[in-house]
Coordinates of C-alpha atoms and ligand atoms in Angstrom, one line a residue:
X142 CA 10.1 18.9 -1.8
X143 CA 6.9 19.9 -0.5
X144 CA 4.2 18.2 -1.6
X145 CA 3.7 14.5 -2.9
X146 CA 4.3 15.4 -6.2
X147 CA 7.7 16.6 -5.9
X148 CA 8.6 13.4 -4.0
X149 CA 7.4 11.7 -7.2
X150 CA 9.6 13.9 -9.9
X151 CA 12.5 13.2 -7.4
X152 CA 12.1 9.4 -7.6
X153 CA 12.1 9.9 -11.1
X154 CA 15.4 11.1 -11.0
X155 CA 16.9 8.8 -8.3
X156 CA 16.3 5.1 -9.2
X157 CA 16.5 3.4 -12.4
X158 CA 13.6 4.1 -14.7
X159 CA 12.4 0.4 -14.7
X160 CA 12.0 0.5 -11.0
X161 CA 10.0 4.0 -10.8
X162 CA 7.9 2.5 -13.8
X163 CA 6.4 0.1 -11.9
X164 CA 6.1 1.9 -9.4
X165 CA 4.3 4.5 -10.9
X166 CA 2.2 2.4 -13.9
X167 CA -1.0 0.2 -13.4
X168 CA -2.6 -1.9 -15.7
X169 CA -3.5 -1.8 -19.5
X170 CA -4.5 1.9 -20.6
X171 CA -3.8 2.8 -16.7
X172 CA -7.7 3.8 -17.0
X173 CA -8.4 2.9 -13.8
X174 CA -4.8 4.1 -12.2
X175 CA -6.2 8.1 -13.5
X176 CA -9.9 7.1 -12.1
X177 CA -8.8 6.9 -8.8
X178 CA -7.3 10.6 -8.9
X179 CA -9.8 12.3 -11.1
X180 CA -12.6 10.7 -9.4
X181 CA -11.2 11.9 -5.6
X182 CA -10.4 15.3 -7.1
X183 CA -14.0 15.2 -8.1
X184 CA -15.2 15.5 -4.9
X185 CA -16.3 18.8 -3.6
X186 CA -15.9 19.4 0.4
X187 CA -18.3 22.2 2.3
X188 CA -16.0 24.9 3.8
X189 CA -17.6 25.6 6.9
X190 CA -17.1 28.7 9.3
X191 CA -17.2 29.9 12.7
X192 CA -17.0 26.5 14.3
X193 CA -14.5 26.5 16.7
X194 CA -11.4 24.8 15.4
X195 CA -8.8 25.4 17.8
X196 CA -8.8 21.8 19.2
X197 CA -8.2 19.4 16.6
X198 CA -7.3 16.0 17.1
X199 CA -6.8 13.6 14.2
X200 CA -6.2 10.6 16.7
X201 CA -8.3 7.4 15.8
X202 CA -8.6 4.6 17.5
X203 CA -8.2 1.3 14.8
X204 CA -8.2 -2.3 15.9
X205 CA -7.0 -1.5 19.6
X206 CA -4.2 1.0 19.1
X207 CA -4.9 4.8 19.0
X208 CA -2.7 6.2 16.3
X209 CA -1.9 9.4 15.1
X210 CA -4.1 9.7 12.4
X211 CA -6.9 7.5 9.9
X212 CA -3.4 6.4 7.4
X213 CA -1.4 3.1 7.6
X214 CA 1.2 2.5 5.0
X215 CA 0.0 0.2 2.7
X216 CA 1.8 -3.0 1.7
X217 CA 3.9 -2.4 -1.4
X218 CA 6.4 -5.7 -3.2
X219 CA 9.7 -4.9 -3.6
X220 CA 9.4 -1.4 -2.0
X221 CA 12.7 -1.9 0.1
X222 CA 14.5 -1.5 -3.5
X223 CA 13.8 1.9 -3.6
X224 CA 16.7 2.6 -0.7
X225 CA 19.3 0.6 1.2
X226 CA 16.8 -2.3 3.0
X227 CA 14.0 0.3 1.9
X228 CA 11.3 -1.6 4.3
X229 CA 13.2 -1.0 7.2
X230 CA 13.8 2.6 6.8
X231 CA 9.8 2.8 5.6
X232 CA 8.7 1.1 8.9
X233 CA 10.9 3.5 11.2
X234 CA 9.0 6.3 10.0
X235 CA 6.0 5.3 10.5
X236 CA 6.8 4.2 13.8
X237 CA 8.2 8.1 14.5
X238 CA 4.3 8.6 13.2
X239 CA 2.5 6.6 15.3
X240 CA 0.9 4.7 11.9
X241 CA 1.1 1.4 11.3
X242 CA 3.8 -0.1 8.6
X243 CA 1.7 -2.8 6.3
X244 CA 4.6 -5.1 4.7
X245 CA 4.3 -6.7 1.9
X246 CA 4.5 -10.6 1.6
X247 CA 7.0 -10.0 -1.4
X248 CA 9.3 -7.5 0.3
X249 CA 12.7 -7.5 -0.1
X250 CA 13.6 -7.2 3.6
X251 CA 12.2 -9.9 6.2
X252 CA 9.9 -10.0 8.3
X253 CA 12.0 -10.6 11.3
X254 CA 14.7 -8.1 10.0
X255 CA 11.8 -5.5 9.9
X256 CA 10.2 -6.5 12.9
X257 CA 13.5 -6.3 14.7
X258 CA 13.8 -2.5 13.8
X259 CA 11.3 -1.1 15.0
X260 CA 9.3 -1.7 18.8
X261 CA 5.7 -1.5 17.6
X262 CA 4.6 -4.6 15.7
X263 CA 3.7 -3.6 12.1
X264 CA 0.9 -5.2 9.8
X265 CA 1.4 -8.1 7.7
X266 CA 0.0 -8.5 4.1
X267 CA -0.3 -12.1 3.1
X268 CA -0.9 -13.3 -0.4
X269 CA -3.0 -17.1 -1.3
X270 CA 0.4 -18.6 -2.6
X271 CA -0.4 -22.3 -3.5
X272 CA 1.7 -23.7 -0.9
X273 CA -0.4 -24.1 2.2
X274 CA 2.7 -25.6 4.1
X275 CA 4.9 -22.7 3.4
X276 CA 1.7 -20.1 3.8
X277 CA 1.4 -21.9 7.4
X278 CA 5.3 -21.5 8.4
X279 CA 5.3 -17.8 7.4
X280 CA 1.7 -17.4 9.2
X281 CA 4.0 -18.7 12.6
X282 CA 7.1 -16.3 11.7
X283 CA 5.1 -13.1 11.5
X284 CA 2.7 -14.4 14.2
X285 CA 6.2 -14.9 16.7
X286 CA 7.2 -11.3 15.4
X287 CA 4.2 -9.9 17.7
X288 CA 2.0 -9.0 14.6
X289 CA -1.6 -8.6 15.0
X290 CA -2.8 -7.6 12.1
X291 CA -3.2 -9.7 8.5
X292 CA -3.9 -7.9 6.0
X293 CA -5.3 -10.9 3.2
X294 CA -5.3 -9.8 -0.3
X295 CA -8.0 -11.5 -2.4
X296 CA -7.6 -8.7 -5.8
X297 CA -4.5 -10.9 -6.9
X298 CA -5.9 -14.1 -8.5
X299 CA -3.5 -13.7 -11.5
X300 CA -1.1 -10.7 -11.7
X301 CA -2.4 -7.6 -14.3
X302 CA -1.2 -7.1 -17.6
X303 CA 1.4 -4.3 -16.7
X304 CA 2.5 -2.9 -20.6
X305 CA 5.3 -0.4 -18.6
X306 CA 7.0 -3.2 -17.5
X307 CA 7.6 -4.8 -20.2
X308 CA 8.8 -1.7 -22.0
X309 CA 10.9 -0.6 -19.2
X310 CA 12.4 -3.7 -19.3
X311 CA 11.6 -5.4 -16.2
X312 CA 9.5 -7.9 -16.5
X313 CA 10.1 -10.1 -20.4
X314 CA 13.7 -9.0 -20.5
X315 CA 15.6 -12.0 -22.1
X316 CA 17.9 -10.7 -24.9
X317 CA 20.6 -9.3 -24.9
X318 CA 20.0 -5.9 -26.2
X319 CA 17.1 -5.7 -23.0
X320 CA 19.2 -6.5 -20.7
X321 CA 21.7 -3.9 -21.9
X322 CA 19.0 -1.3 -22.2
X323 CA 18.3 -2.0 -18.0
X324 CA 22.4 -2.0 -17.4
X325 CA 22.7 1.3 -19.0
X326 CA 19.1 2.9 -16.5
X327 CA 20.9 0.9 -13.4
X328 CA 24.1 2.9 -14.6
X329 CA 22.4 6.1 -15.4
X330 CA 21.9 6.7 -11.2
X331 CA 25.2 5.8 -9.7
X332 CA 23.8 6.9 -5.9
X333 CA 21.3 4.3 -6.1
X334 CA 23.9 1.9 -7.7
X335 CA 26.3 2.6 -4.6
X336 CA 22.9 2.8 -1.9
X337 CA 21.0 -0.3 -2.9
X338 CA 23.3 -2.0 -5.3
X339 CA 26.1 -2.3 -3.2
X340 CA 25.5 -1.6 -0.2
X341 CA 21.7 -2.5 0.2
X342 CA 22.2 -6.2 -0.1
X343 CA 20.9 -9.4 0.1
X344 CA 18.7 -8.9 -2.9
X345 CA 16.3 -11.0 -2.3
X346 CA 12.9 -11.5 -1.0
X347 CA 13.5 -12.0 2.6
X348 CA 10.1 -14.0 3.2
X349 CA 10.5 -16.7 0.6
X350 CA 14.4 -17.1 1.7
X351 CA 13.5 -20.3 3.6
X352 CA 11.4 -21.9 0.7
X353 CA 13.9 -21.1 -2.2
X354 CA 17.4 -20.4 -0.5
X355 CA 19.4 -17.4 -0.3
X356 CA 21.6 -18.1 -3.2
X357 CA 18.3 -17.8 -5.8
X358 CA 18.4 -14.0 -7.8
X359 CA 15.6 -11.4 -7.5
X360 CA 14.6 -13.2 -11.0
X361 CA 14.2 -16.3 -9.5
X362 CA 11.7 -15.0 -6.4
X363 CA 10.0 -12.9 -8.7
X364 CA 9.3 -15.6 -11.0
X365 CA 8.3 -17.8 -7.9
X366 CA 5.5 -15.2 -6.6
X367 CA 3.7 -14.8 -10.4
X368 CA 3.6 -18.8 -10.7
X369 CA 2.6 -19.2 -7.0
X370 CA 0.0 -17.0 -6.5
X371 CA -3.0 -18.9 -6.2
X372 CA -5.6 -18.6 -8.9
X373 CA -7.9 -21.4 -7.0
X374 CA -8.6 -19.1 -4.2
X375 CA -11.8 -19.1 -2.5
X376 CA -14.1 -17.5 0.5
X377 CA -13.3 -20.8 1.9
X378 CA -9.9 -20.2 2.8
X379 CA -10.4 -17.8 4.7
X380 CA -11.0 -20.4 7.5
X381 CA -7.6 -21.8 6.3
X382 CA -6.0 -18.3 7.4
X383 CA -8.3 -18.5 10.5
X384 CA -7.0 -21.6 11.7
X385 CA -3.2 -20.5 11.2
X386 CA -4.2 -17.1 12.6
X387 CA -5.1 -15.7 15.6
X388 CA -5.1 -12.2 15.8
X389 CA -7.6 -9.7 13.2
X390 CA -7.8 -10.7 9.5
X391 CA -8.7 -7.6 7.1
X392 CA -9.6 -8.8 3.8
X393 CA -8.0 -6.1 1.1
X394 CA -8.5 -5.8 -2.3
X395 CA -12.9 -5.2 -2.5
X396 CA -14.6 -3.4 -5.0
X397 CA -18.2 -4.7 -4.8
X398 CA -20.5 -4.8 -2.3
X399 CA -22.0 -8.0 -2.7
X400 CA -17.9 -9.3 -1.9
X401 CA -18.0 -7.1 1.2
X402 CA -21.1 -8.4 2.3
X403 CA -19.3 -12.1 1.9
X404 CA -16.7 -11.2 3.7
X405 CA -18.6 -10.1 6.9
X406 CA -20.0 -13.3 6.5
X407 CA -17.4 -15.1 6.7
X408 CA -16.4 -13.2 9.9
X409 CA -13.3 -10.8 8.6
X410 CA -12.2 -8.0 11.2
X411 CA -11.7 -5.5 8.8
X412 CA -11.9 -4.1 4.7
X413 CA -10.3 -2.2 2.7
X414 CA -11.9 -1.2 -0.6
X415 CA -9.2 -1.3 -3.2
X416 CA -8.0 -2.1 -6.9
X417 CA -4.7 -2.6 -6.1
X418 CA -3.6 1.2 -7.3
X419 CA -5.2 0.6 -10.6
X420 CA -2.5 -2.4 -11.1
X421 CA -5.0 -5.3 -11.6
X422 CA -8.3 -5.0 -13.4
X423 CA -8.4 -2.2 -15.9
X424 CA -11.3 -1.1 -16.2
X425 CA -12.5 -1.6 -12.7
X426 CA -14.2 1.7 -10.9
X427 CA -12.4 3.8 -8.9
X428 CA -12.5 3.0 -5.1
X429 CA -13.8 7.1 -4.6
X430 CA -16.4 5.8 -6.7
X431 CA -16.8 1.8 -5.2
X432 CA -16.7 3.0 -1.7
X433 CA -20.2 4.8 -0.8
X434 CA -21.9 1.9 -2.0
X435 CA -20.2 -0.7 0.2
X436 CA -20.3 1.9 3.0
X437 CA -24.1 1.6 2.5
X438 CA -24.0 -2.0 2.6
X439 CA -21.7 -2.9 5.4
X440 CA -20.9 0.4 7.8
X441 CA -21.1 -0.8 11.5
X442 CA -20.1 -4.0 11.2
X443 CA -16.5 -3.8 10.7
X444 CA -13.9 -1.1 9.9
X445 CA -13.3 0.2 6.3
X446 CA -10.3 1.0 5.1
X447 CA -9.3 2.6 1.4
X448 CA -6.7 3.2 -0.9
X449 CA -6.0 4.4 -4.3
X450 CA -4.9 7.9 -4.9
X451 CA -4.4 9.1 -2.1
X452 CA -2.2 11.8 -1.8
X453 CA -2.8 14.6 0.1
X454 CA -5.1 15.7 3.6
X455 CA -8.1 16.9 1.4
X456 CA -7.9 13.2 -0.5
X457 CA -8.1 11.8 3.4
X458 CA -11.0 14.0 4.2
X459 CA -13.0 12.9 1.4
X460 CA -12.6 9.5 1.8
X461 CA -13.6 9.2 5.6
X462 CA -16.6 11.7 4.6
X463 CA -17.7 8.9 1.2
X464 CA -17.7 6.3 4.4
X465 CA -13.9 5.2 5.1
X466 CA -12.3 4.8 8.5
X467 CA -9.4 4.9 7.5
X468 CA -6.9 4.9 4.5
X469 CA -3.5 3.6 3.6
X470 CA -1.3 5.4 0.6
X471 CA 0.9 2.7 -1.6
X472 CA 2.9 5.0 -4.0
X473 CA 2.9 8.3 -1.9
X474 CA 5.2 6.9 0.8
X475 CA 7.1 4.6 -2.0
X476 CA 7.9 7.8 -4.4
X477 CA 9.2 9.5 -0.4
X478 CA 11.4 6.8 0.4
X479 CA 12.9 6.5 -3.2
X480 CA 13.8 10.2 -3.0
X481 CA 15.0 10.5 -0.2
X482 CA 15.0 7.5 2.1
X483 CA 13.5 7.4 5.8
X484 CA 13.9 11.5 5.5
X485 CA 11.4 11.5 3.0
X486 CA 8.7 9.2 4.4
X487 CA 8.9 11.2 7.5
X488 CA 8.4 14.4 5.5
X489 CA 5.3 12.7 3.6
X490 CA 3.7 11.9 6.6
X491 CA 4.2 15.0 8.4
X492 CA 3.1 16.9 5.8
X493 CA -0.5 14.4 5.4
X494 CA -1.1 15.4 8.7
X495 CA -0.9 18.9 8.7
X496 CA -3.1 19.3 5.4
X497 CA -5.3 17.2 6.9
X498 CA -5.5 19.1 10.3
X499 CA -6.2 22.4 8.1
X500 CA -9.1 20.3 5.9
X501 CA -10.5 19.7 8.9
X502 CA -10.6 23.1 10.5
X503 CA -11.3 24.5 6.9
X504 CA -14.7 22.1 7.1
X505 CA -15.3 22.8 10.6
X506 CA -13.9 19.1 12.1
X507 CA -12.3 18.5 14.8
X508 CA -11.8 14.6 15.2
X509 CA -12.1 12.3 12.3
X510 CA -15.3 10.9 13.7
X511 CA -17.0 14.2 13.1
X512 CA -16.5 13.7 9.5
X513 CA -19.3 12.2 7.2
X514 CA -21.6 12.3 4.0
X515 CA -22.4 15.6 5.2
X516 CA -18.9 17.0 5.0
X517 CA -19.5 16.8 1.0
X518 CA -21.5 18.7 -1.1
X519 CA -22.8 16.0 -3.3
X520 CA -24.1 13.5 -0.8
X521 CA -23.0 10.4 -3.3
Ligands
FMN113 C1 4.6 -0.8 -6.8 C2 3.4 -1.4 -6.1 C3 3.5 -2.6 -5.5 C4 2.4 -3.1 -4.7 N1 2.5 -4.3 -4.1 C5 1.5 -4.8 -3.3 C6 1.7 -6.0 -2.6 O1 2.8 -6.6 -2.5 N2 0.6 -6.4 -1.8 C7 -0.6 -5.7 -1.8 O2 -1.5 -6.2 -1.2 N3 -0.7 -4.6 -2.5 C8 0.3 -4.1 -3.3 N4 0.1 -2.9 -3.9 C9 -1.1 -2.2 -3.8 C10 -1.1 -1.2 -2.6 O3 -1.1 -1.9 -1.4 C11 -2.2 -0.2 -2.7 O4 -3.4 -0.9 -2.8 C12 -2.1 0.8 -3.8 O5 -0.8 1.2 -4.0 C13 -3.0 2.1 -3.4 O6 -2.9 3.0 -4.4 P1 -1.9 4.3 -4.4 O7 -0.6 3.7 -4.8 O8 -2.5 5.1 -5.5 O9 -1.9 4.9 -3.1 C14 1.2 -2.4 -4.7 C15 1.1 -1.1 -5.3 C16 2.2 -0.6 -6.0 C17 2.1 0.8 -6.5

């Protein structure tokens, strides 16, 4: 496997077909899930010569900590599903990396089991669930796990209309001949049976253990976090996650630049323009397509992250040059660890790096910095 695209044909063969469906769908027609590839692909990048490329660094500096390069593993639910405690293996990579490990609220692994895994502190991503007290008591657990960083994810007022789900059987699976369809994929890939069935356990969702017991089924948690997230949500709570939160807040999930503007206002440490990989609003533009005009509005102020299609060093490049600091990939290290575990996020991320150390030389870069509007041939 050599590229992302050959992790993705080997997830396909190694989990259950329901699980690498929604991995791999978005919402509706998925018109917005193809956006954010066509529209990256799109993008032309000047090829520049004779510039002196022997000394490239793709080191960047982000919220205090030098890393080894502009990507952070983005927070994806359930991921640690995809292999035996899947979060844990994911974060250990990136560690090995030097990128940061974004987990997701709805993981299937803890927060303290993670954080005890690894010695850097990773991200957190926090969804508005409508219980403030239990928002509060997890805001202190990752908090006392040494995490800095809070990812807050506004795109998520009510979950997206996700047709692959329901036809892959995951989500609306309550007859019998359903629920016998999933048995027989679960069946169908007896390593991931032995991996994660049997030996991967608990399977739950380590973060909500405390407010719905370790005895409740996956079913029950999932059903929990689509009732629970909080439809209500306003700019105004972000001073609620303020209050309970003392290290940088990064609002993710922003699309316009009137809601970037807002969230400088409200005094946010970070953005990252996103549509959720094409999972939420169908229909919305692709973030290649948002991100020069939020660039425009609010570059300077705070750092601007992306994601959404991301999937190789050229997609990097052209995202730092359309305005981006930085990026995070959701499905490229997912479709890695599903095929082949820690292994295979390792591999993912060695191999970003190197394609992007050769975009860079091939457009005459030699630290991220260097790279802006001017590395593209249509100025956008
Ligand atoms: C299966 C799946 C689950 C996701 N779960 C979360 C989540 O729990 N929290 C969150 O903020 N974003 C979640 N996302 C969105 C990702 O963080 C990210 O925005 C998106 O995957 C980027 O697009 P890409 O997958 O094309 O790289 C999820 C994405 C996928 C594919």
């Amino acid at each position: 496997m050599i590229s992302v695209s050959d992790y993705r044909e080997q997830a396909r063969k190694k989990i259950p077909h329901f699980l690498f469906e929604y991995i791999d769908g978005g919402s509706v027609s998925e018109s917005t899930l193809r956006a954010n590839r066509r529209d990256l692909e799109r993008i032309s990048l000047r090829q520049r010569v004779l510039k002196d490329v022997r000394d490239i660094n793709t080191e960047l500096d982000l919220f205090g900590t030098t890393y080894s390069m502009p990507v952070v593993l983005g927070p994806v639910g359930i991921a640690g599903l995809n292999a035996r405690r899947g979060e844990v293996q994911a974060a250990r990579a990136a560690e090995e990396n030097n990128v940061p490990f974004a987990m997701s609220t709805v993981s299937l692994c803890s927060v303290e089991e993670v954080a005890g895994s690894v010695r850097d502190p990773m991200w957190f991503q926090l969804y508005m669930a409508k219980d403030r007290v239990f928002l509060k008591e997890l805001l202190k657990r990752v908090q006392n796990t040494g995490c800095e960083i809070l990812l807050l994810t506004a795109d998520l007022p009510v979950v997206g209309t996700r047709y692959r789900d329901v036809r892959s059987g995951l989500t609306r699976c309550d007859g019998l001949p359903c629920q016998l369809w999933r048995l027989l994929q679960i069946l169908a890939r007896p390593s991931w049976v032995w991996d994660v069935g049997i030996m991967g356990g608990p399977h739950n969702l380590g973060n909500l253990v405390p407010l719905m017991g370790s005895d409740a089924g996956l079913k029950d948690f999932l059903a929990w976090t689509d009732e629970n997230f909080d439809p209500s949500a306003t700019w105004d709570d972000i001073s609620f996650v303020r209050e309970n939160w003392s290290g940088k807040i990064i609002v993710k999930g922003l699309l316009d630049p009137e809601d970037a503007s807002q969230a400088i206002k409200c005094g946010v440490d970070g953005i990252v323009v996103s549509n959720h990989g094409g999972r939420q609003l169908d229909g919305a533009p692709s973030t290649a397509k948002a991100l020069p005009g939020i660039a425009d509005r609010v570059a300077g102020t705070v750092p601007i992250l992306v994601d959404g299609g991301i999937s190789s060093g050229t997609d990097i490049i052209r995202m730092l040059a359309l305005g981006a600091d930085a990026v995070l990939i959701g499905r490229a290290w997912v479709y890695a660890l599903a095929a082949a575990g820690h292994r295979g996020v390792n591999q993912v991320l060695h191999l970003l790096k190197e394609e992007l150390r050769i975009a860079m030389a091939l457009t005459g870069h030699t630290k991220p910095s260097m790279i802006d509007r001017n590395t593209l041939i249509d100025k956008h």
